[in-house]
Short mmCIF file of C-alpha atoms and ligand atoms in Angstrom, two decimals:
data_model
loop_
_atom_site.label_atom_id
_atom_site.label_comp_id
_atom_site.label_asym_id
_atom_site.label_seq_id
_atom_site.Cartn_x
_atom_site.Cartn_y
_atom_site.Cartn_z
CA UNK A 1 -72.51 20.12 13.12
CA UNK A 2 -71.80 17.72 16.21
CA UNK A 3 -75.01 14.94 16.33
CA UNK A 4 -76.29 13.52 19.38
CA UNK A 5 -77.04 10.00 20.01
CA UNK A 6 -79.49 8.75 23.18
CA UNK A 7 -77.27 7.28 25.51
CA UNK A 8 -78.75 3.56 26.51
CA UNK A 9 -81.28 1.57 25.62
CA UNK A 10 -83.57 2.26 28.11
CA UNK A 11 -83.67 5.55 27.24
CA UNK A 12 -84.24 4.56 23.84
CA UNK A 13 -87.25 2.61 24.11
CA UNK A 14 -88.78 5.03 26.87
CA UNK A 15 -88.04 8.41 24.76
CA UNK A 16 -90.12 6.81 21.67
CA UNK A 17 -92.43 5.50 23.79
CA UNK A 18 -92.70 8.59 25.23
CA UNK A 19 -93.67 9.69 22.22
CA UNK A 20 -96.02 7.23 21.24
CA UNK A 21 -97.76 7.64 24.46
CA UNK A 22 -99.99 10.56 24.57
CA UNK A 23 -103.35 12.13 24.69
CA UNK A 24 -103.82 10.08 21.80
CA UNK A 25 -103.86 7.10 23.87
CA UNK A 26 -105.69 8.63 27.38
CA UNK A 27 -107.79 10.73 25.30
CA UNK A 28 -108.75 10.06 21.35
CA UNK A 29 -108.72 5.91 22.47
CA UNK A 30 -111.39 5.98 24.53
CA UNK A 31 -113.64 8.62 22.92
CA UNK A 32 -112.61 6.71 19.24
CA UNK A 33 -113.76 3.28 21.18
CA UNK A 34 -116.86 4.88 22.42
CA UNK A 35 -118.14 6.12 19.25
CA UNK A 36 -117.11 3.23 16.87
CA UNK A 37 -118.37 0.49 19.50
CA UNK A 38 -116.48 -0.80 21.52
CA UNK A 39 -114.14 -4.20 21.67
CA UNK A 40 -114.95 -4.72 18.27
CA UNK A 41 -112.69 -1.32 17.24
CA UNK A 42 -110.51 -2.34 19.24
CA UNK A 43 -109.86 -5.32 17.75
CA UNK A 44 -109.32 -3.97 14.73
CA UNK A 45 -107.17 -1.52 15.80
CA UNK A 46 -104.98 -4.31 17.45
CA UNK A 47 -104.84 -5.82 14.09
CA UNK A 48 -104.04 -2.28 12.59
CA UNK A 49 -100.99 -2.29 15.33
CA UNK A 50 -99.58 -5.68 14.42
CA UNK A 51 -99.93 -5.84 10.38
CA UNK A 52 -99.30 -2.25 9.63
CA UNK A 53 -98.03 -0.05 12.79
CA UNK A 54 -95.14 -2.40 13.86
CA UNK A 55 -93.52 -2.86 10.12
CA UNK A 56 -94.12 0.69 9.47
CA UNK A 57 -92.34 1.67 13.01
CA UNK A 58 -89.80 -0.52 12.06
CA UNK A 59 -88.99 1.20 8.25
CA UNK A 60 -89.01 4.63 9.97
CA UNK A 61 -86.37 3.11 11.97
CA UNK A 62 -85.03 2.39 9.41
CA UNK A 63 -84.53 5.58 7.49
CA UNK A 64 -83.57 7.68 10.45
CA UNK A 65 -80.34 5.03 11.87
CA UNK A 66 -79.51 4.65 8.56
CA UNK A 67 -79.08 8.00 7.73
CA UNK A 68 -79.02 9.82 11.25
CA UNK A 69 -80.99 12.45 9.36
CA UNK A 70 -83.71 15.07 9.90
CA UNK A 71 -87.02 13.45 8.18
CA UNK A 72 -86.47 15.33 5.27
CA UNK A 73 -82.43 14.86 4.60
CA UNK A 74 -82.96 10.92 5.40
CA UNK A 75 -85.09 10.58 1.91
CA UNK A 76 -82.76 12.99 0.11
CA UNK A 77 -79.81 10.62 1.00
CA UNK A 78 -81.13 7.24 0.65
CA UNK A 79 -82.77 8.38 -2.48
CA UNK A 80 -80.60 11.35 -3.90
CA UNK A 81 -82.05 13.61 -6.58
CA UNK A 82 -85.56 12.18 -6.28
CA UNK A 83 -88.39 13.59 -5.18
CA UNK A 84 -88.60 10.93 -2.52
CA UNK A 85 -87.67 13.89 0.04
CA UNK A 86 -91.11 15.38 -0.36
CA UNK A 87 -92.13 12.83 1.79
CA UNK A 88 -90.12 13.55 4.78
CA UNK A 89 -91.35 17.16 4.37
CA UNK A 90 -94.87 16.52 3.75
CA UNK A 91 -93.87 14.80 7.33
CA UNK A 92 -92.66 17.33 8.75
CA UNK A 93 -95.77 19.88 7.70
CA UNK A 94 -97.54 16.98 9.11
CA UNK A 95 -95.88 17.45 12.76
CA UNK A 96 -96.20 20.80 12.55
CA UNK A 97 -100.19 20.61 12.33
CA UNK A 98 -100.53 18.04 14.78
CA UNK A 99 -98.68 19.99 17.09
CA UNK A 100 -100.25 23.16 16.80
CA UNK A 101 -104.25 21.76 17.74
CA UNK A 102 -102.06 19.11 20.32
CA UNK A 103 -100.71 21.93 22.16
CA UNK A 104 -104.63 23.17 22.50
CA UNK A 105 -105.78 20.08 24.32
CA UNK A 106 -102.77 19.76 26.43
CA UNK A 107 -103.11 23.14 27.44
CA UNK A 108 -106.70 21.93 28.70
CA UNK A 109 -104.99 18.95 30.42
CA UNK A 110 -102.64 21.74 32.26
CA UNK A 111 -105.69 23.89 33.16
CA UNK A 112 -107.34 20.94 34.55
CA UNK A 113 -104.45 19.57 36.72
CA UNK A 114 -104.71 23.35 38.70
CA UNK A 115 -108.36 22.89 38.80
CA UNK A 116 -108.12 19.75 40.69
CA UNK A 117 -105.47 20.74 42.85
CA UNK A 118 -107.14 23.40 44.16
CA UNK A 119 -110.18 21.24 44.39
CA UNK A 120 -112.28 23.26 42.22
CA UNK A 121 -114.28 20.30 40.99
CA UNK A 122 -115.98 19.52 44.49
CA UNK A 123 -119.33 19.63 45.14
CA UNK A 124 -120.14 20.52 41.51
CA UNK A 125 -123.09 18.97 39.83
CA UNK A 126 -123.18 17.51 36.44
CA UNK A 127 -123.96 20.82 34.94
CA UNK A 128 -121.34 22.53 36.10
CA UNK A 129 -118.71 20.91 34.62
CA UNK A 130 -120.28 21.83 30.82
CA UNK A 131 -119.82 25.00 32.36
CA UNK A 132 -116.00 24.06 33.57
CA UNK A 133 -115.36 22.79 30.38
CA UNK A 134 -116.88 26.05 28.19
CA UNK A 135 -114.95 28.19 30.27
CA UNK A 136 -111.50 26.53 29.91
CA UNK A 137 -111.93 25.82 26.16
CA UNK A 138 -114.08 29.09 24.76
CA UNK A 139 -112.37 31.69 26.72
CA UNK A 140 -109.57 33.13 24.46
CA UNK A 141 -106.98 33.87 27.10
CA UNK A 142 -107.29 31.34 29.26
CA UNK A 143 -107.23 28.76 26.45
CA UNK A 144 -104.43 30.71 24.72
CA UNK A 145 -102.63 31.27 27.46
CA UNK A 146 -102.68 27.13 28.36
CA UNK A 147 -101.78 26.42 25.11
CA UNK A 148 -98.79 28.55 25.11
CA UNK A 149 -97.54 27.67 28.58
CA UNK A 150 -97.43 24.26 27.19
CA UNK A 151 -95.71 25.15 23.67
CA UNK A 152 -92.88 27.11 26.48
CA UNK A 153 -92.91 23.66 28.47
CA UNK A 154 -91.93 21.67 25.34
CA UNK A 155 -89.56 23.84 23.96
CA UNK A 156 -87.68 24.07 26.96
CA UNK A 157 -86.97 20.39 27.10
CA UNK A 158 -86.19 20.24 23.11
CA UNK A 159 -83.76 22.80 23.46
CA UNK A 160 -82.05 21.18 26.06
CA UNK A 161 -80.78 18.40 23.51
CA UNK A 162 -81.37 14.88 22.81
CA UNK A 163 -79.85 13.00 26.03
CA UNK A 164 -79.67 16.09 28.41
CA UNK A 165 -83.64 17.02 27.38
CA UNK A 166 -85.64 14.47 25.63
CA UNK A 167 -83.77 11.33 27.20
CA UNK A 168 -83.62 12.17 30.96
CA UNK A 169 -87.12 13.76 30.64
CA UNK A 170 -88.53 10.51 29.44
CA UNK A 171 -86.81 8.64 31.82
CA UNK A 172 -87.81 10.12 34.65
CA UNK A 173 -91.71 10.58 33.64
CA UNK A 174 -92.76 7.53 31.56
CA UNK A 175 -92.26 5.30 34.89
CA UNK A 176 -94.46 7.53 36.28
CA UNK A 177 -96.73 7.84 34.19
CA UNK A 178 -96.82 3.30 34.65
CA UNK A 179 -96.89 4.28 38.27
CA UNK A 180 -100.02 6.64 37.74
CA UNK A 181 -101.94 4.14 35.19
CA UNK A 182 -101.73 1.41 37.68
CA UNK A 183 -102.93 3.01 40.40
CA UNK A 184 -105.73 4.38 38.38
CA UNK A 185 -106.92 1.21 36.79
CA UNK A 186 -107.15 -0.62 40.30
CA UNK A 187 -109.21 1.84 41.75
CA UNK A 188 -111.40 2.05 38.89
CA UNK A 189 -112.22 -1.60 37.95
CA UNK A 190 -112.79 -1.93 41.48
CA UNK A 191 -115.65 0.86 41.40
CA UNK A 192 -119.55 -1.04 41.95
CA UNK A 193 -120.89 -1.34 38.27
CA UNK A 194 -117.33 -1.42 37.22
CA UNK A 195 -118.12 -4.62 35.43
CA UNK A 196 -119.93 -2.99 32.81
CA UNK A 197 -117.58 -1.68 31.53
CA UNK A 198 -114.98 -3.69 31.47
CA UNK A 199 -117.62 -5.75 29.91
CA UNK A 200 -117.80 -3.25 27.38
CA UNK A 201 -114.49 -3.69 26.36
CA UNK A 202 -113.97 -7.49 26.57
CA UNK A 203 -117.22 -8.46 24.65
CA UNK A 204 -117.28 -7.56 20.90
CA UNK A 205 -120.22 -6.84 18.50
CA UNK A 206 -118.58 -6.80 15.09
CA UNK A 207 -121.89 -5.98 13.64
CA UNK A 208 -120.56 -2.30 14.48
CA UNK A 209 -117.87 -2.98 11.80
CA UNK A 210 -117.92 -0.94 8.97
CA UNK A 211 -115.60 1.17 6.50
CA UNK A 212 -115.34 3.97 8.48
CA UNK A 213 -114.40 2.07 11.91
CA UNK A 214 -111.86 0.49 9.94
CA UNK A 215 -110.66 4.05 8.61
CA UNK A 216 -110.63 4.95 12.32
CA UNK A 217 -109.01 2.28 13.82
CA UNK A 218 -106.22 2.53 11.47
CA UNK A 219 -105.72 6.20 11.84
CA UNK A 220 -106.02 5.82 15.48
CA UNK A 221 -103.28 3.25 15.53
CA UNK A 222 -100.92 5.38 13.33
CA UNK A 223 -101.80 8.55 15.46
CA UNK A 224 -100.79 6.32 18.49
CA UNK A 225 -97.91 5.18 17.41
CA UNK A 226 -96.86 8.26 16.19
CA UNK A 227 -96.66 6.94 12.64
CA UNK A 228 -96.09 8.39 9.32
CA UNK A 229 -94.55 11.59 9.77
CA UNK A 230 -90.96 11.03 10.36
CA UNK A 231 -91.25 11.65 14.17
CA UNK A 232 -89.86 8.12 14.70
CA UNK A 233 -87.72 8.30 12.12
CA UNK A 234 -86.26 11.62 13.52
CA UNK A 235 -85.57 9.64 16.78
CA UNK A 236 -83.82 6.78 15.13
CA UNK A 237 -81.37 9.38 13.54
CA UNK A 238 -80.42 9.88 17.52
CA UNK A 239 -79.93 5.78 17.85
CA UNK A 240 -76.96 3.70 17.81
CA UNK A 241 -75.42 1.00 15.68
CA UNK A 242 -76.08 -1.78 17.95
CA UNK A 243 -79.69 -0.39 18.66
CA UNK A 244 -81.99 -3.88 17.94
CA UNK A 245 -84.65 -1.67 15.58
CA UNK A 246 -86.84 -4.74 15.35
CA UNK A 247 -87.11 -5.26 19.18
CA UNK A 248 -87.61 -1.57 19.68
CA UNK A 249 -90.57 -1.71 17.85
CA UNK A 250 -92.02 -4.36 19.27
CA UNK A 251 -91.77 -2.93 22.99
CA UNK A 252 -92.92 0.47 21.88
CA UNK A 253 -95.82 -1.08 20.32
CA UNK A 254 -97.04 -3.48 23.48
CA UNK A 255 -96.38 -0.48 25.48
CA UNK A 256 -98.33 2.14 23.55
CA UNK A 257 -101.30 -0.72 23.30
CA UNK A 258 -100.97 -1.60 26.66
CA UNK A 259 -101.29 1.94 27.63
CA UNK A 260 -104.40 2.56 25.87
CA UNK A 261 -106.54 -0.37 26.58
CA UNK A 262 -105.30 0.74 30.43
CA UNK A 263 -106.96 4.10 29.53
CA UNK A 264 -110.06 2.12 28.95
CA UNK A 265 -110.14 0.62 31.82
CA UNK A 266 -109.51 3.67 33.89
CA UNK A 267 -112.39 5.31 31.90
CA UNK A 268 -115.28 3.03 30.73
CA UNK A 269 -115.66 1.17 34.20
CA UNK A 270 -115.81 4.64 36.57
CA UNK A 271 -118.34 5.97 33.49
CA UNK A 272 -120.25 2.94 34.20
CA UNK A 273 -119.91 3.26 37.76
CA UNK A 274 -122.34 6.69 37.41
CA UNK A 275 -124.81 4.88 34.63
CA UNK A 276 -124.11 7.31 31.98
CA UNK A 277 -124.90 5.47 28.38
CA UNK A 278 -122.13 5.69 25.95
CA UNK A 279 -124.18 7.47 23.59
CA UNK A 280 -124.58 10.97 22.89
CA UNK A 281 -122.47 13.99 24.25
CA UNK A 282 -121.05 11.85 26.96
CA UNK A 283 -118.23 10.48 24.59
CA UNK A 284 -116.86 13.35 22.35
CA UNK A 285 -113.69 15.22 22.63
CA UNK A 286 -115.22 16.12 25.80
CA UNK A 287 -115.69 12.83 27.17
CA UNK A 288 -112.12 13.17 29.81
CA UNK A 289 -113.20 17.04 30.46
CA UNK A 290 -117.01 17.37 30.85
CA UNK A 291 -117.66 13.14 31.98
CA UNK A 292 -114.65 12.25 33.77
CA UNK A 293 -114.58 15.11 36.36
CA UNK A 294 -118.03 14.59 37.25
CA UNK A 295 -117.25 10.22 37.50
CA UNK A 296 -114.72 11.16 40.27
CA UNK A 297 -116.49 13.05 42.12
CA UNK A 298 -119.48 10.79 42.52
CA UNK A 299 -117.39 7.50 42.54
CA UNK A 300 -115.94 8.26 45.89
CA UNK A 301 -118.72 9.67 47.64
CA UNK A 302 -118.29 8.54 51.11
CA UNK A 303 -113.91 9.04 50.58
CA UNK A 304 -114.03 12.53 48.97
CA UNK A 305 -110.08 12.27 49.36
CA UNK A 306 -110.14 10.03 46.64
CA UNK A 307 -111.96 11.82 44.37
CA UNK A 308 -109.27 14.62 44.78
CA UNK A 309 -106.26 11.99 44.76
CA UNK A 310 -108.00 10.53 41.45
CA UNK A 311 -108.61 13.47 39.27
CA UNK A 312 -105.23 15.19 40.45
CA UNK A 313 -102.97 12.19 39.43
CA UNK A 314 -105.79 11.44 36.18
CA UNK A 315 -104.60 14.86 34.96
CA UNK A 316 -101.43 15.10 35.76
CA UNK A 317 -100.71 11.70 34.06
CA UNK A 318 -102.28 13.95 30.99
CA UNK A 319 -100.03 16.27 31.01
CA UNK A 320 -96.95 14.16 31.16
CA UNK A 321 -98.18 11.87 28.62
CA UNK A 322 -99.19 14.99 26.37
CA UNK A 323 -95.90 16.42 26.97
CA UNK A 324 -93.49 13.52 26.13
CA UNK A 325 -95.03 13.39 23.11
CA UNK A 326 -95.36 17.54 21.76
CA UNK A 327 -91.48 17.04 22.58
CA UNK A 328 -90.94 14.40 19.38
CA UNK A 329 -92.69 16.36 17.48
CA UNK A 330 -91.87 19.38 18.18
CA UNK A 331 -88.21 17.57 17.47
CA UNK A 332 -89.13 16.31 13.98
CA UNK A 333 -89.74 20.35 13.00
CA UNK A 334 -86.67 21.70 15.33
CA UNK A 335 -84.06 18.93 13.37
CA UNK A 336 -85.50 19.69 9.96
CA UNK A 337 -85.41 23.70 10.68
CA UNK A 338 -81.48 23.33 11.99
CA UNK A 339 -80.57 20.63 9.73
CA UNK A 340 -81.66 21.88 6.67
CA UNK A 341 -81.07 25.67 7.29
CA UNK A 342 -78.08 25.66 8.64
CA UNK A 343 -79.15 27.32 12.13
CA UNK A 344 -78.19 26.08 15.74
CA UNK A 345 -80.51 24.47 17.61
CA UNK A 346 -81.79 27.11 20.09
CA UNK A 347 -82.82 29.42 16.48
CA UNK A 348 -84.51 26.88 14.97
CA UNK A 349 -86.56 25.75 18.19
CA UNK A 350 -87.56 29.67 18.67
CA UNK A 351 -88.70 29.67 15.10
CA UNK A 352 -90.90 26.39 15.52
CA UNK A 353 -92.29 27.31 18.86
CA UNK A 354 -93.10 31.00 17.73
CA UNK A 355 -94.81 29.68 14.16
CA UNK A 356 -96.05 26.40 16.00
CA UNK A 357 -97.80 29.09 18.32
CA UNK A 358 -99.39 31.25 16.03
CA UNK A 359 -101.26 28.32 14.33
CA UNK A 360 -102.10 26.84 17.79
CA UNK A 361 -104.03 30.56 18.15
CA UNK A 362 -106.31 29.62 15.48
CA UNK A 363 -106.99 26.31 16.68
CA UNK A 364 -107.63 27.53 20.51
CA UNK A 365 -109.85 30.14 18.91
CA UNK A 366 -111.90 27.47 17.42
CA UNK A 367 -113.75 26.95 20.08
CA UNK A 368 -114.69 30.10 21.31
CA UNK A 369 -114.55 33.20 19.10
CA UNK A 370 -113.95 31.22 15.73
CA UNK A 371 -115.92 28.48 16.34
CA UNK A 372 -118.72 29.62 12.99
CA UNK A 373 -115.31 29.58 11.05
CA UNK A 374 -115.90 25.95 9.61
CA UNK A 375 -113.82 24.18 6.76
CA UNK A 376 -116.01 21.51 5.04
CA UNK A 377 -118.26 21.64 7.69
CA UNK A 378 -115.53 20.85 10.39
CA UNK A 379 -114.56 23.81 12.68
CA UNK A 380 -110.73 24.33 12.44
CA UNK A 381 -109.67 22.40 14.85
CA UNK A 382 -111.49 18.92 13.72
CA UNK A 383 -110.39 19.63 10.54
CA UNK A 384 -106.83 19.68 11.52
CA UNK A 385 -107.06 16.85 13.62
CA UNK A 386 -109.27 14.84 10.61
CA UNK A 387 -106.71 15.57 7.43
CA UNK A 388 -103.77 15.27 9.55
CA UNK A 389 -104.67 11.93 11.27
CA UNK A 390 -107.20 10.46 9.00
CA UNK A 391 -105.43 11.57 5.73
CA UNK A 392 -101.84 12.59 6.02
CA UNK A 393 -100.66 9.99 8.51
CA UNK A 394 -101.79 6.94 6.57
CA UNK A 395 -100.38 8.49 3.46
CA UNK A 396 -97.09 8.79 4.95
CA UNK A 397 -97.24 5.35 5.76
CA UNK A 398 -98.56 4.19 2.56
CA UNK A 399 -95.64 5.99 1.00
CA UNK A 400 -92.53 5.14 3.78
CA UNK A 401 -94.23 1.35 3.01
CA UNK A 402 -93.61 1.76 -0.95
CA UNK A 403 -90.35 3.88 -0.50
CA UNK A 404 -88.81 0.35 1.31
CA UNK A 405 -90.76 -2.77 -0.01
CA UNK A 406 -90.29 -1.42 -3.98
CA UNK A 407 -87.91 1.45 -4.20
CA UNK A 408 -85.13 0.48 -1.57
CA UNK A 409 -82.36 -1.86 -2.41
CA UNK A 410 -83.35 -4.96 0.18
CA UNK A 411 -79.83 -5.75 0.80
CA UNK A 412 -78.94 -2.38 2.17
CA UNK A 413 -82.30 -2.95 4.38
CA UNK A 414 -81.52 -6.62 5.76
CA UNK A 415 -77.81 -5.09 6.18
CA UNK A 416 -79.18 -2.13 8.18
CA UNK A 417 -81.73 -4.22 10.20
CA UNK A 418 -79.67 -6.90 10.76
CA UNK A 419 -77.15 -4.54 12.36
CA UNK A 420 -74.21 -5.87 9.85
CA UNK A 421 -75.64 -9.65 10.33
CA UNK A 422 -74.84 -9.36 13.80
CA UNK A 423 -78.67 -9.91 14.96
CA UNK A 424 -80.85 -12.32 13.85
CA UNK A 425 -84.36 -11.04 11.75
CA UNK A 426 -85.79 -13.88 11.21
CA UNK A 427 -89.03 -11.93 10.15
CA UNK A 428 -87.31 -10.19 7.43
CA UNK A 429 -89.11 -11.27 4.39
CA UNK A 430 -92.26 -11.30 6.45
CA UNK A 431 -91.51 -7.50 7.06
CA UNK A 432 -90.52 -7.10 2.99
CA UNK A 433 -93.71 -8.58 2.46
CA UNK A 434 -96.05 -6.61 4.57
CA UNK A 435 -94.16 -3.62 2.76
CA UNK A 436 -94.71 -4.20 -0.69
CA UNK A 437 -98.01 -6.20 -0.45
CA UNK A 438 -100.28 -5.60 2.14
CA UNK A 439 -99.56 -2.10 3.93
CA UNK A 440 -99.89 -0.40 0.56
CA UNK A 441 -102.99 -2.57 -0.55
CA UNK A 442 -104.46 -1.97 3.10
CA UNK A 443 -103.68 1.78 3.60
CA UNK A 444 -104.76 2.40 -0.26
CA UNK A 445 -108.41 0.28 -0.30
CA UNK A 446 -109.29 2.14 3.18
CA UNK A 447 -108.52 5.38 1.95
CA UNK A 448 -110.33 5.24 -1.38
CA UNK A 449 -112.95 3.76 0.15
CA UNK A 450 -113.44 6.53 2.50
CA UNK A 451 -112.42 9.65 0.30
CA UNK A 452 -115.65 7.85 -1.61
CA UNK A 453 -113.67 7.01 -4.34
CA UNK A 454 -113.96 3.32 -4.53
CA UNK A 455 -116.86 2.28 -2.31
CA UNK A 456 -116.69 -1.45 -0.90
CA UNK A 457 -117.73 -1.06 1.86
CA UNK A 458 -120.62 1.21 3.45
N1 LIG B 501 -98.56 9.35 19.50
C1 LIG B 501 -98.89 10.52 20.25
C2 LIG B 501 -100.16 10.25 21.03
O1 LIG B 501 -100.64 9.16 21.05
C3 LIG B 501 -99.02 11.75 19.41
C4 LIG B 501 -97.88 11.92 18.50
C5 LIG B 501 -96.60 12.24 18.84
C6 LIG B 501 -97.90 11.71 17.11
N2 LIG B 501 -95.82 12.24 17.75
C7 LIG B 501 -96.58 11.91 16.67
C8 LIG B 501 -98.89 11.36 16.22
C9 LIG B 501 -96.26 11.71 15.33
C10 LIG B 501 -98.57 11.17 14.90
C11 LIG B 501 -97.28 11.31 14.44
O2 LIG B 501 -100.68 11.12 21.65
#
């Protein structure tokens, strides 16, 4: 079957940080930063992005250009008759979940963007926008029906292809999205009280530092970076030769970063703004749906215009951001569907949108008519998100950090990284290090320590 590469560099950089730009970064960053306390997590999660997410974004790089694979067939080549390809499937099951309770909050971003358009949030009081909120996410069909608009909306780009779909679709919406973000984060540090919470995030308390922030920050960062499930790797398969994979990483990374700290300061200084304490229900899941609506409307009181112009592009830049990235991974299940079984594209696609749907029901339902249905005490939706993020990313990574820094010949590496020799890396053994040493030692003590298994920290 005929493979498709991207078709510059630009779009390169901006389809994988397309992907890596997402709800996770407008929406998990600031509620994770709200509940674990601050500038403190996010220094940790900085150090999360530099020591573990940019060497792991790098060896899923890796894999993919060297094998211009689906996740799964890239282990089964560089490491034939192993089980090694377990990992790229255990990747791809990995997508899949993620995608299914993803597709639930984008649809919420979707419903939201109409809402504001038609100006449905004005002249609401706090109260009503629990209400708002409740309505959106508990009734069946009109969560359902979100969520599968937005399944539709990715699939239709994914079948479109790699440069004709993915590529041009990224081009044209992650400098908008920049476009958006800027806009947004002048207006809002400029808000009265706005220095609170920019305060907020510039001022650490690392008293607030225990094992579970740490667990957190690192999950966030692989969850941001869309680490550890072969949806990076799936891209690389689409790269060239002469594709710099070190370089990539490195701008995806300050991107993705940049974009979430931006997301802070969009949200923390306008929350400020209308004195609510980050404490409590107003940071939660619902923090961008049930406190943000309400911080527009009452940051603009005398220029109501603004309040419309702010939550109309705040949601929209949701739903782009959310989109660019149910596209990868929708992509990482679409390759390994038509790659593995033989099928054309369009077939597989249908298959992973119609399956990727069903699950999605259960996970919309969680909030309404299933929400008694718990698993360990999570409902099913938290319990997705939790195991997938907080469990079966970092594993990945653990395990894509072993595959390279012990299994992997390192000469075949340098050759592939190095593009041939033909770039300088001067950070290779520095990488090689990071892989065999401290990734695995990292990602292992954090999740013992927080499966309760080896407790060093409280
Ligand atoms: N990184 C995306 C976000 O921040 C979500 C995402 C896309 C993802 N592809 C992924 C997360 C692969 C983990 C793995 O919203």
């Amino acid at each position: 079957m005929e493979r498709e590469n991207f078709g510059s560099k630009l779009g390169v950089v901006l389809a994988a940080a397309g992907s890596a730009v997402g709800l996770g970064n407008i929406w998990r960053f600031p509620v994770e930063t709200g509940q674990n306390g601050g500038a403190a997590f996010i220094i940790v999660y900085l150090i999360c992005i530099v020591l573990l997410g940019i060497p792991i974004m790098m060896s899923e790089f890796f894999i993919g250009r060297s094998t211009h694979l689906n996740a799964a067939g890239a282990y089964r080549k560089l490491a034939p008759g192993t089980k090694w390809n377990w990992v790229g499937r255990l990747g791809v099951l990995t997508g899949f979940i993620i995608l299914s309770y993803y597709s639930v909050v984008a649809g919420w971003t979707a419903q939201y963007t109409v809402l504001s358009v038609a100006n449905y949030f004005d002249g609401k009081s706090a109260t009503d926008y629990i209400q708002i909120f409740n309505d959106c996410s508990a009734n069946p069909w009109l969560s359902i029906s979100a969520m599968l608009g937005f399944m539709l909306l990715t699939h239709f780009v994914v079948v479109r292809g790699v440069k004709s779909g993915i590529e041009k679709f990224s081009k044209v919406m992650m400098p908008a999205l920049f476009i958006i973000i800027i806009i947004l984060v002048i207006c809002s540090v400029s808000l009265p009280g706005a220095s609170k919470g920019v305060e907020y995030l510039l001022k650490p308390d690392f008293s607030k530092i225990d094992g579970s922030v740490i667990l957190s920050a690192m999950g966030q960062a692989f969850f941001s970076l869309s680490l550890g499930l072969g949806c990076l790797c799936t891209y690389a398969s689409y790269f060239d030769k002469d594709t710099n994979l070190g370089k990539t990483a490195f701008k995806v990374s300050i991107i993705d970063s940049f974009v979430a700290i931006m997301a802070g300061f969009i949200i923390f200084p306008a929350v400020f703004n209308i004195g609510y304490q980050l404490e409590g229900s107003d940071v939660g899941p619902s923090l961008i749906f049930i406190t943000l609506p309400n911080v527009f409307q009452q940051s603009f009181t005398s220029l109501p215009i603004l309040s419309y112009l702010f939550a109309v592009m705040f949601y929209f830049l949701l739903v782009v951001a959310a989109l660019t990235s149910t596209i990868s991974m929708h992509e990482v299940v679409t390759a390994y569907v038509s790659e593995e079984f033989n099928m054309i594209r369009r077939k597989a696609a249908w298959i992973v949108t119609l399956t990727c749907s069903f699950v999605g029901l259960f996970c919309a339902l969680s909030f309404g008519p299933l929400s008694n249905v718990k698993i360990f005490g999570f409902s099913l939706f938290d319990f997705f998100d939790y195991v997938s993020s907080n469990i079966f990313l970092p594993v990945g990574g653990l395990l894509i950090s072993i595959f390279i820094g012990w299994y992997l010949d390192k000469k075949y590496v340098k050759e592939e990284i190095t593009n041939g020799g033909t770039i300088r890396v001067p950070y290779f053994k520095a990488f090689i290090l990071i892989l065999r040493y401290v990734a695995p030692i990292a990602i292992g003590l954090i999740l013992l320590n927080q499966l309760g298994l080896f407790a060093f920290m409280k």
